[in-house]
Short mmCIF file of C-alpha atoms in Angstrom, two decimals:
data_model
loop_
_atom_site.label_atom_id
_atom_site.label_comp_id
_atom_site.label_asym_id
_atom_site.label_seq_id
_atom_site.Cartn_x
_atom_site.Cartn_y
_atom_site.Cartn_z
CA MET V 242 60.59 -71.74 -84.12
CA ASN V 243 60.62 -68.02 -84.98
CA LYS V 244 63.54 -67.25 -82.64
CA LYS V 245 66.76 -69.06 -81.95
CA PRO V 246 66.47 -71.54 -79.06
CA ILE V 247 68.01 -70.20 -75.85
CA ILE V 248 70.06 -72.60 -73.71
CA VAL V 249 71.49 -71.87 -70.26
CA ILE V 250 74.31 -74.10 -69.00
CA VAL V 251 75.28 -74.13 -65.32
CA GLU V 252 78.63 -75.66 -64.35
CA ASP V 253 81.11 -74.64 -61.63
CA GLU V 254 84.13 -76.39 -63.23
CA PRO V 255 85.63 -73.97 -65.83
CA ILE V 256 86.93 -76.70 -68.15
CA GLU V 257 83.64 -78.62 -68.05
CA LEU V 258 81.77 -75.37 -68.69
CA LEU V 259 84.00 -74.56 -71.67
CA LEU V 260 83.62 -78.01 -73.23
CA LEU V 261 79.83 -77.99 -72.77
CA ALA V 262 79.50 -74.48 -74.21
CA LYS V 263 81.74 -75.36 -77.16
CA THR V 264 79.69 -78.47 -77.93
CA LEU V 265 76.45 -76.51 -77.96
CA GLN V 266 77.84 -73.46 -79.76
CA HIS V 267 78.90 -75.74 -82.59
CA ASN V 268 75.24 -75.45 -83.62
CA THR V 269 74.91 -71.81 -84.67
CA GLU V 270 71.13 -72.02 -84.29
CA TYR V 271 71.49 -72.00 -80.50
CA VAL V 272 71.95 -68.97 -78.26
CA VAL V 273 74.04 -70.24 -75.34
CA HIS V 274 74.42 -68.50 -71.95
CA GLN V 275 76.67 -69.62 -69.09
CA ALA V 276 76.58 -69.49 -65.27
CA ILE V 277 78.89 -70.96 -62.62
CA ASN V 278 76.55 -71.16 -59.58
CA MET V 279 72.89 -71.50 -58.71
CA ARG V 280 72.28 -67.86 -57.75
CA ASP V 281 73.76 -66.47 -60.97
CA ALA V 282 71.98 -69.14 -62.99
CA TYR V 283 68.58 -68.28 -61.57
CA VAL V 284 69.05 -64.55 -62.21
CA LEU V 285 70.24 -65.33 -65.74
CA CYS V 286 67.25 -67.57 -66.42
CA GLU V 287 64.82 -64.89 -65.28
CA ARG V 288 66.49 -62.45 -67.69
CA VAL V 289 66.84 -64.59 -70.84
CA LYS V 290 63.92 -67.04 -70.32
CA PRO V 291 65.62 -70.13 -71.75
CA ASP V 292 64.05 -73.01 -73.63
CA ILE V 293 66.51 -75.50 -72.08
CA ILE V 294 68.55 -75.43 -68.84
CA ILE V 295 71.47 -77.86 -68.53
CA SER V 296 72.74 -77.91 -64.95
CA ASP V 297 75.46 -79.74 -63.10
CA PHE V 298 74.35 -81.43 -59.88
CA ASN V 299 77.04 -80.15 -57.48
CA MET V 300 77.49 -76.35 -57.46
CA PRO V 301 78.40 -73.61 -54.98
CA GLY V 302 75.39 -72.12 -53.25
CA GLY V 303 73.02 -75.02 -53.99
CA THR V 304 72.56 -78.21 -55.99
CA GLY V 305 71.04 -78.79 -59.38
CA PHE V 306 68.02 -80.12 -57.50
CA ASP V 307 67.62 -76.77 -55.75
CA LEU V 308 67.78 -74.88 -59.03
CA CYS V 309 65.34 -77.28 -60.67
CA VAL V 310 62.79 -76.79 -57.87
CA LYS V 311 63.03 -72.98 -58.12
CA VAL V 312 62.70 -73.06 -61.90
CA LYS V 313 59.67 -75.40 -61.87
CA GLN V 314 57.94 -73.17 -59.31
CA HIS V 315 58.50 -70.04 -61.38
CA PRO V 316 55.35 -68.91 -63.29
CA VAL V 317 57.35 -68.15 -66.47
CA LEU V 318 60.37 -70.47 -66.28
CA ARG V 319 58.48 -73.64 -65.29
CA ASN V 320 57.96 -74.66 -68.93
CA ALA V 321 61.70 -74.72 -69.64
CA ILE V 322 63.24 -78.14 -70.28
CA PHE V 323 65.56 -78.99 -67.36
CA ILE V 324 68.46 -81.44 -67.89
CA LEU V 325 70.55 -82.52 -64.88
CA LEU V 326 74.21 -83.55 -65.32
CA THR V 327 76.16 -85.60 -62.77
CA GLY V 328 79.41 -87.48 -62.66
CA VAL V 329 77.94 -90.32 -60.60
CA GLU V 330 75.39 -92.90 -61.71
CA ASP V 331 73.04 -92.85 -58.72
CA VAL V 332 69.60 -94.40 -59.26
CA GLN V 333 68.08 -92.79 -56.16
CA ASN V 334 69.27 -89.32 -57.19
CA LYS V 335 67.97 -89.92 -60.69
CA ILE V 336 64.52 -90.83 -59.35
CA LYS V 337 64.54 -87.81 -57.06
CA GLY V 338 65.53 -85.50 -59.91
CA LEU V 339 62.73 -86.76 -62.13
CA ASN V 340 60.24 -86.48 -59.28
CA ILE V 341 61.02 -82.82 -58.63
CA GLY V 342 60.45 -81.95 -62.28
CA ALA V 343 63.70 -82.62 -64.17
CA ASP V 344 63.02 -83.66 -67.75
CA GLU V 345 66.26 -85.58 -68.34
CA TYR V 346 69.18 -86.90 -66.33
CA LEU V 347 72.58 -87.38 -68.06
CA THR V 348 75.72 -88.94 -66.57
CA LYS V 349 79.20 -87.62 -67.25
CA PRO V 350 81.15 -88.29 -69.36
CA TYR V 351 78.61 -87.75 -72.12
CA HIS V 352 79.12 -88.07 -75.85
CA SER V 353 78.77 -84.73 -77.64
CA ASP V 354 76.61 -86.23 -80.41
CA GLU V 355 74.30 -87.79 -77.84
CA LEU V 356 73.99 -84.50 -75.99
CA LEU V 357 73.15 -82.60 -79.19
CA SER V 358 70.65 -85.29 -80.17
CA ARG V 359 68.93 -85.03 -76.79
CA VAL V 360 68.88 -81.22 -76.97
CA ASN V 361 67.36 -81.26 -80.47
CA ALA V 362 64.73 -83.78 -79.40
CA PHE V 363 63.77 -81.67 -76.39
CA LEU V 364 63.64 -78.52 -78.51
CA ARG V 365 61.08 -80.23 -80.74
CA ILE V 366 59.08 -81.15 -77.64
CA LYS V 367 59.40 -77.61 -76.33
CA ALA V 368 58.14 -76.21 -79.64
CA LEU V 369 55.08 -78.47 -79.42
CA GLN V 370 54.50 -77.42 -75.81
CA ASP V 371 54.73 -73.75 -76.76
CA ASN V 372 52.22 -74.30 -79.56
CA VAL V 373 49.84 -76.01 -77.15
CA GLU V 374 50.19 -73.12 -74.66
CA ALA V 375 49.55 -70.61 -77.44
CA ASP V 376 46.50 -72.58 -78.58
CA LYS V 377 45.21 -72.73 -75.00
CA ALA V 378 45.62 -68.98 -74.61
CA GLN V 379 43.85 -68.36 -77.91
CA LEU V 380 41.08 -70.79 -76.98
CA ALA V 381 40.61 -69.07 -73.62
CA LYS V 382 40.33 -65.72 -75.41
CA LEU V 383 37.82 -67.11 -77.90
CA ASN V 384 35.80 -68.71 -75.09
CA THR V 385 35.65 -65.38 -73.28
CA GLU V 386 34.49 -63.64 -76.44
CA LEU V 387 31.98 -66.41 -77.14
CA GLU V 388 30.62 -66.25 -73.60
CA GLY V 389 30.12 -62.52 -73.95
CA SER V 390 28.42 -63.00 -77.33
CA PHE V 391 26.24 -65.79 -75.92
CA ARG V 392 25.08 -63.64 -73.03
CA GLY V 393 24.32 -60.96 -75.55
CA VAL V 394 22.13 -63.43 -77.46
CA ILE V 395 20.27 -64.38 -74.26
CA ALA V 396 19.74 -60.69 -73.43
CA LEU V 397 18.46 -60.03 -76.95
CA LEU V 398 16.01 -62.92 -76.80
CA SER V 399 14.84 -61.83 -73.34
CA ASN V 400 14.22 -58.32 -74.64
CA LEU V 401 12.21 -59.70 -77.58
CA ILE V 402 10.00 -61.63 -75.15
CA GLU V 403 9.47 -58.56 -72.97
CA LEU V 404 8.45 -56.46 -75.99
CA ARG V 405 5.70 -58.89 -76.92
CA VAL V 406 4.61 -60.48 -73.64
CA PRO V 407 3.51 -58.20 -70.77
CA ASN V 408 5.50 -58.55 -67.52
CA ALA V 409 7.63 -61.34 -69.00
CA SER V 410 10.79 -59.84 -67.52
CA ALA V 411 9.51 -60.09 -63.94
CA ARG V 412 8.34 -63.68 -64.49
CA SER V 413 11.67 -64.63 -66.06
CA LYS V 414 13.56 -63.26 -63.08
CA ARG V 415 11.32 -65.13 -60.65
CA ALA V 416 11.71 -68.30 -62.72
CA LYS V 417 15.50 -67.93 -62.68
CA ASP V 418 15.57 -67.32 -58.90
CA ILE V 419 13.38 -70.34 -58.17
CA THR V 420 15.34 -72.56 -60.56
CA GLU V 421 18.64 -71.56 -59.00
CA TRP V 422 17.29 -72.24 -55.51
CA VAL V 423 15.97 -75.70 -56.45
CA CYS V 424 19.16 -76.67 -58.29
CA LYS V 425 21.30 -75.77 -55.30
CA LYS V 426 19.03 -77.73 -52.97
CA LEU V 427 19.35 -80.73 -55.32
CA SER V 428 23.14 -80.25 -55.65
CA ILE V 429 22.90 -80.11 -59.44
CA ALA V 430 26.28 -79.79 -61.21
CA GLU V 431 27.19 -76.26 -62.34
CA ASP V 432 27.36 -77.20 -66.03
CA ARG V 433 23.75 -78.48 -65.91
CA ILE V 434 22.43 -75.54 -63.90
CA GLU V 435 23.36 -73.16 -66.71
CA ASP V 436 20.93 -74.80 -69.15
CA PHE V 437 18.18 -74.79 -66.52
CA LEU V 438 18.69 -71.08 -65.87
CA TYR V 439 18.64 -70.18 -69.57
CA ALA V 440 15.45 -72.21 -69.98
CA ALA V 441 13.92 -70.27 -67.07
CA LEU V 442 14.86 -66.93 -68.65
CA LEU V 443 13.52 -67.92 -72.08
CA HIS V 444 10.61 -70.17 -71.13
CA GLU V 445 8.00 -67.82 -72.65
CA ILE V 446 9.83 -67.25 -75.94
CA GLY V 447 7.28 -69.34 -77.86
CA LYS V 448 4.62 -66.74 -77.07
CA ILE V 449 6.25 -64.14 -79.34
CA SER V 450 4.97 -66.11 -82.35
CA MET V 451 1.37 -65.89 -81.11
CA PRO V 452 -1.30 -63.18 -81.54
CA ASP V 453 -1.42 -60.29 -79.07
CA SER V 454 -4.99 -61.26 -78.22
CA LEU V 455 -3.60 -64.39 -76.58
CA VAL V 456 -0.33 -63.34 -74.97
CA ARG V 457 -1.67 -60.08 -73.54
CA LYS V 458 -4.66 -61.69 -71.85
CA ASN V 459 -4.68 -63.05 -68.30
CA PRO V 460 -4.38 -66.87 -68.61
CA ASN V 461 -7.25 -67.29 -66.16
CA GLU V 462 -9.54 -65.34 -68.52
CA LEU V 463 -8.85 -67.31 -71.71
CA LYS V 464 -11.69 -69.09 -73.46
CA THR V 465 -11.43 -72.80 -74.15
CA GLU V 466 -10.40 -72.33 -77.79
CA GLU V 467 -7.83 -69.70 -76.75
CA GLN V 468 -6.35 -72.03 -74.17
CA ALA V 469 -6.09 -74.73 -76.83
CA GLU V 470 -4.08 -72.34 -79.02
CA LEU V 471 -1.85 -70.94 -76.27
CA ILE V 472 -0.86 -74.41 -75.11
CA HIS V 473 1.38 -74.72 -78.18
CA PHE V 474 3.82 -72.07 -76.92
CA PRO V 475 6.38 -74.61 -75.57
CA VAL V 476 6.78 -76.29 -78.98
CA CYS V 477 6.91 -72.90 -80.69
CA GLY V 478 9.66 -71.90 -78.26
CA GLN V 479 11.64 -75.03 -79.08
CA LEU V 480 11.36 -74.38 -82.81
CA LEU V 481 12.55 -70.79 -82.38
CA ILE V 482 15.83 -71.61 -80.62
CA GLN V 483 16.73 -75.23 -81.41
CA GLU V 484 18.84 -74.24 -84.42
CA ILE V 485 21.20 -72.32 -82.12
CA PRO V 486 23.70 -75.12 -81.29
CA VAL V 487 24.46 -74.00 -77.74
CA LEU V 488 20.73 -73.79 -76.93
CA LYS V 489 19.68 -77.28 -78.05
CA SER V 490 19.47 -78.58 -74.47
CA VAL V 491 17.61 -75.43 -73.44
CA ALA V 492 15.16 -75.93 -76.32
CA TYR V 493 14.46 -79.48 -75.12
CA ILE V 494 13.61 -78.23 -71.61
CA ILE V 495 11.36 -75.51 -73.05
CA ARG V 496 9.49 -78.07 -75.19
CA HIS V 497 8.54 -80.15 -72.14
CA GLN V 498 7.79 -77.37 -69.62
CA MET V 499 4.03 -78.16 -69.66
CA GLU V 500 4.32 -81.94 -69.22
CA ASN V 501 2.36 -83.10 -66.18
CA TYR V 502 3.87 -85.47 -63.64
CA ASP V 503 1.00 -87.94 -64.13
CA GLY V 504 1.48 -88.09 -67.92
CA THR V 505 -1.50 -85.91 -68.91
CA GLY V 506 0.54 -82.93 -70.09
CA TYR V 507 1.67 -81.42 -73.39
CA PRO V 508 3.12 -82.10 -75.95
CA ASP V 509 4.36 -85.70 -75.54
CA ARG V 510 2.50 -86.90 -72.44
CA LEU V 511 5.73 -87.78 -70.68
CA MET V 512 5.40 -88.73 -67.04
CA GLN V 513 7.47 -88.61 -63.87
CA GLU V 514 11.20 -89.25 -64.53
CA GLU V 515 10.64 -89.25 -68.31
CA ILE V 516 10.20 -85.49 -68.07
CA PRO V 517 13.57 -83.65 -68.11
CA LEU V 518 14.47 -82.33 -64.65
CA GLY V 519 14.68 -78.75 -65.89
CA ALA V 520 11.20 -79.07 -67.39
CA ARG V 521 9.79 -80.48 -64.15
CA ILE V 522 11.12 -77.44 -62.31
CA GLN V 523 9.71 -75.09 -64.93
CA ARG V 524 6.30 -76.83 -64.84
CA ILE V 525 5.86 -75.85 -61.20
CA ILE V 526 7.06 -72.31 -61.91
CA ASN V 527 4.45 -72.03 -64.68
CA GLY V 528 1.86 -73.14 -62.15
CA VAL V 529 3.01 -70.47 -59.70
CA GLU V 530 2.73 -67.81 -62.43
CA THR V 531 -0.83 -68.84 -63.29
CA ILE V 532 -1.91 -68.84 -59.62
CA LEU V 533 -0.37 -65.43 -59.00
CA GLN V 534 -2.47 -63.89 -61.78
CA LYS V 535 -5.68 -64.75 -59.97
CA PRO V 536 -7.26 -61.82 -58.09
CA SER V 537 -6.50 -61.40 -54.38
CA THR V 538 -4.00 -64.26 -54.36
CA THR V 539 -2.00 -64.77 -51.17
CA LEU V 540 1.02 -66.92 -50.44
CA ARG V 541 -1.28 -69.34 -48.64
CA HIS V 542 -3.38 -69.71 -51.81
CA VAL V 543 -0.29 -70.42 -53.91
CA VAL V 544 1.05 -73.01 -51.48
CA ASP V 545 -2.32 -74.72 -51.10
CA GLU V 546 -2.83 -75.00 -54.86
CA LEU V 547 0.67 -76.35 -55.41
CA MET V 548 0.21 -78.93 -52.66
CA ASN V 549 -3.18 -79.97 -54.07
CA LYS V 550 -1.62 -80.71 -57.47
CA LYS V 551 1.54 -82.32 -56.07
CA GLY V 552 2.05 -85.73 -57.67
CA ILE V 553 -0.57 -84.88 -60.33
CA LEU V 554 0.78 -81.89 -62.23
CA TYR V 555 3.99 -81.42 -60.29
CA ASP V 556 6.95 -83.50 -59.13
CA PRO V 557 6.33 -83.95 -55.35
CA HIS V 558 9.96 -83.50 -54.36
CA ILE V 559 10.47 -80.34 -56.41
CA THR V 560 7.10 -78.98 -55.26
CA MET V 561 8.31 -79.00 -51.66
CA LEU V 562 11.48 -77.12 -52.64
CA VAL V 563 9.52 -74.48 -54.57
CA VAL V 564 7.14 -74.04 -51.64
CA ASP V 565 10.15 -73.60 -49.38
CA PHE V 566 11.51 -70.92 -51.72
CA LEU V 567 8.23 -69.02 -51.80
CA GLN V 568 7.80 -69.08 -48.04
CA THR V 569 11.43 -68.28 -47.26
CA ASN V 570 11.45 -65.30 -49.60
CA ASP V 571 8.03 -63.98 -48.55
CA GLN V 572 8.37 -60.51 -46.95
CA GLU V 573 5.56 -61.15 -44.51
CA PHE V 574 7.25 -64.34 -43.37
CA SER V 575 10.55 -62.54 -42.79
CA ALA V 576 8.84 -59.71 -40.91
CA GLU V 577 7.28 -62.14 -38.45
CA LYS V 578 10.74 -63.17 -37.24
CA LYS V 579 10.58 -66.83 -38.07
CA ARG V 580 13.70 -68.93 -38.42
CA GLN V 581 14.74 -72.25 -39.92
CA ILE V 582 16.39 -75.04 -37.90
CA SER V 583 17.25 -78.69 -38.51
CA VAL V 584 15.25 -81.63 -37.16
CA LEU V 585 18.11 -82.37 -34.75
CA GLU V 586 17.72 -78.91 -33.16
CA LEU V 587 14.07 -79.33 -32.19
CA GLN V 588 13.25 -78.84 -28.52
CA PRO V 589 10.04 -79.04 -26.45
CA GLY V 590 8.24 -75.68 -26.26
CA MET V 591 9.15 -74.55 -29.78
CA LYS V 592 6.22 -73.32 -31.89
CA ILE V 593 5.99 -74.37 -35.55
CA ALA V 594 5.87 -71.31 -37.83
CA ARG V 595 4.92 -73.14 -41.00
CA ASP V 596 3.07 -76.36 -41.87
CA LEU V 597 5.67 -79.15 -41.70
CA TYR V 598 5.95 -81.60 -44.61
CA THR V 599 8.26 -84.49 -45.42
CA GLY V 600 10.19 -84.58 -48.70
CA THR V 601 7.37 -86.47 -50.43
CA GLY V 602 4.76 -84.03 -49.17
CA VAL V 603 3.31 -85.87 -46.16
CA LYS V 604 1.96 -83.27 -43.74
CA LEU V 605 3.27 -83.87 -40.23
CA LEU V 606 2.26 -80.73 -38.31
CA THR V 607 0.26 -77.58 -38.84
CA GLU V 608 1.40 -74.03 -38.20
CA ASN V 609 1.35 -72.88 -34.53
CA THR V 610 1.79 -76.42 -33.15
CA VAL V 611 3.81 -76.35 -29.92
CA LEU V 612 6.34 -79.18 -29.77
CA ASN V 613 6.66 -81.70 -26.97
CA GLU V 614 8.94 -84.71 -26.55
CA ASN V 615 6.50 -87.17 -28.16
CA THR V 616 5.95 -84.89 -31.15
CA ILE V 617 9.70 -84.53 -31.67
CA LYS V 618 10.15 -88.33 -31.53
CA LYS V 619 7.50 -88.76 -34.24
CA ILE V 620 9.08 -86.08 -36.43
CA THR V 621 12.50 -87.71 -36.04
CA ALA V 622 11.11 -91.14 -36.94
CA HIS V 623 9.44 -89.79 -40.08
CA HIS V 624 12.60 -87.88 -41.00
CA GLN V 625 14.63 -91.11 -41.06
CA LEU V 626 12.26 -92.73 -43.56
CA ASP V 627 11.11 -89.68 -45.54
CA PRO V 628 13.57 -86.80 -44.95
CA ILE V 629 12.31 -83.29 -44.23
CA LEU V 630 14.25 -81.49 -46.95
CA THR V 631 13.39 -77.90 -46.11
CA GLY V 632 14.22 -77.91 -42.41
CA VAL V 633 11.74 -76.89 -39.72
CA TYR V 634 10.52 -73.29 -39.36
CA ILE V 635 9.78 -72.01 -35.89
CA PHE V 636 8.89 -68.65 -34.36
CA ALA V 637 12.07 -66.89 -33.31
CA GLU V 638 10.83 -66.15 -29.81
CA SER V 639 10.09 -69.81 -29.03
CA LYS V 640 12.77 -71.79 -27.20
#
């Protein structure tokens, strides 16, 4: 240790205090402080920040237990080694002392050599604990710096994409928003969501290695041979970032973002659950982007095209969640004062504000249907077998 170990001894009997201090001061490597009651001891500990506290059990103003509890609750002192001394061998008190945080429990009379041996052993433990705490603090600092650097890398890569690929920034933001929405609906763990979001932000990175004549043209206007060349952008994207260790999982998602649910996609013809979840989400987002670049496209066109390819190009479950995102965030939808309720809240007289689908995409009702008791019973029955994941949207003015 760089500094001399600091030891605080707390004892209300003057002779006992003198003997204990003399035993410890025999080792000139220790700095020993003394207190005769709990209040003085606590103030002293806050001032000198000891490595070890040796406290008698019975003291004026509080017991050694009381002091131990206060010390272990203190944000700075809690790492100090706490040794309780008592003149009575009491198993129940010993158990209680250890349970409240005491590190050792010694019975008087003690042998001076034994006491010094225990103190030296605990000082070695304390030194190891301090090293671990220092390492943790340094690791936290490095993690913060690394996180900042990593975000800088993501921002740099995003800027590179935007410089080469028109409107990539807007598509990346939409991809991130949709991905975040779907992940929350699926209750995906936070540590997995991060990779999905980075994949959404960087999903077009493979296009920066391709000619301007391809990446600057509307996908719906590409010739057959141009489409055949552009389709390689997922693999190109994987190759560009897979050597960055923290982006390996992201690179894997990017590689498979054009795999079709039925196994007809690119590059490995994976199907259904073989396709990484992040890639299945991104596949639908890519479909949305392509549809939106068609002239005079409306939300209805996007939804219809997604539903038509559900189970073929797109994961049915995720398709329904993406459709829910698009409709929920549509300005026209919000302006028409529609609201979302659960199946259990349905009442006769309510008017459906959006086509109603089950989780697997079975269409139950069309927009503007007015509910009655029989309709509600059918919806409830379907919901038990094939849950309606997105809730039911009704016009706000209906009952």
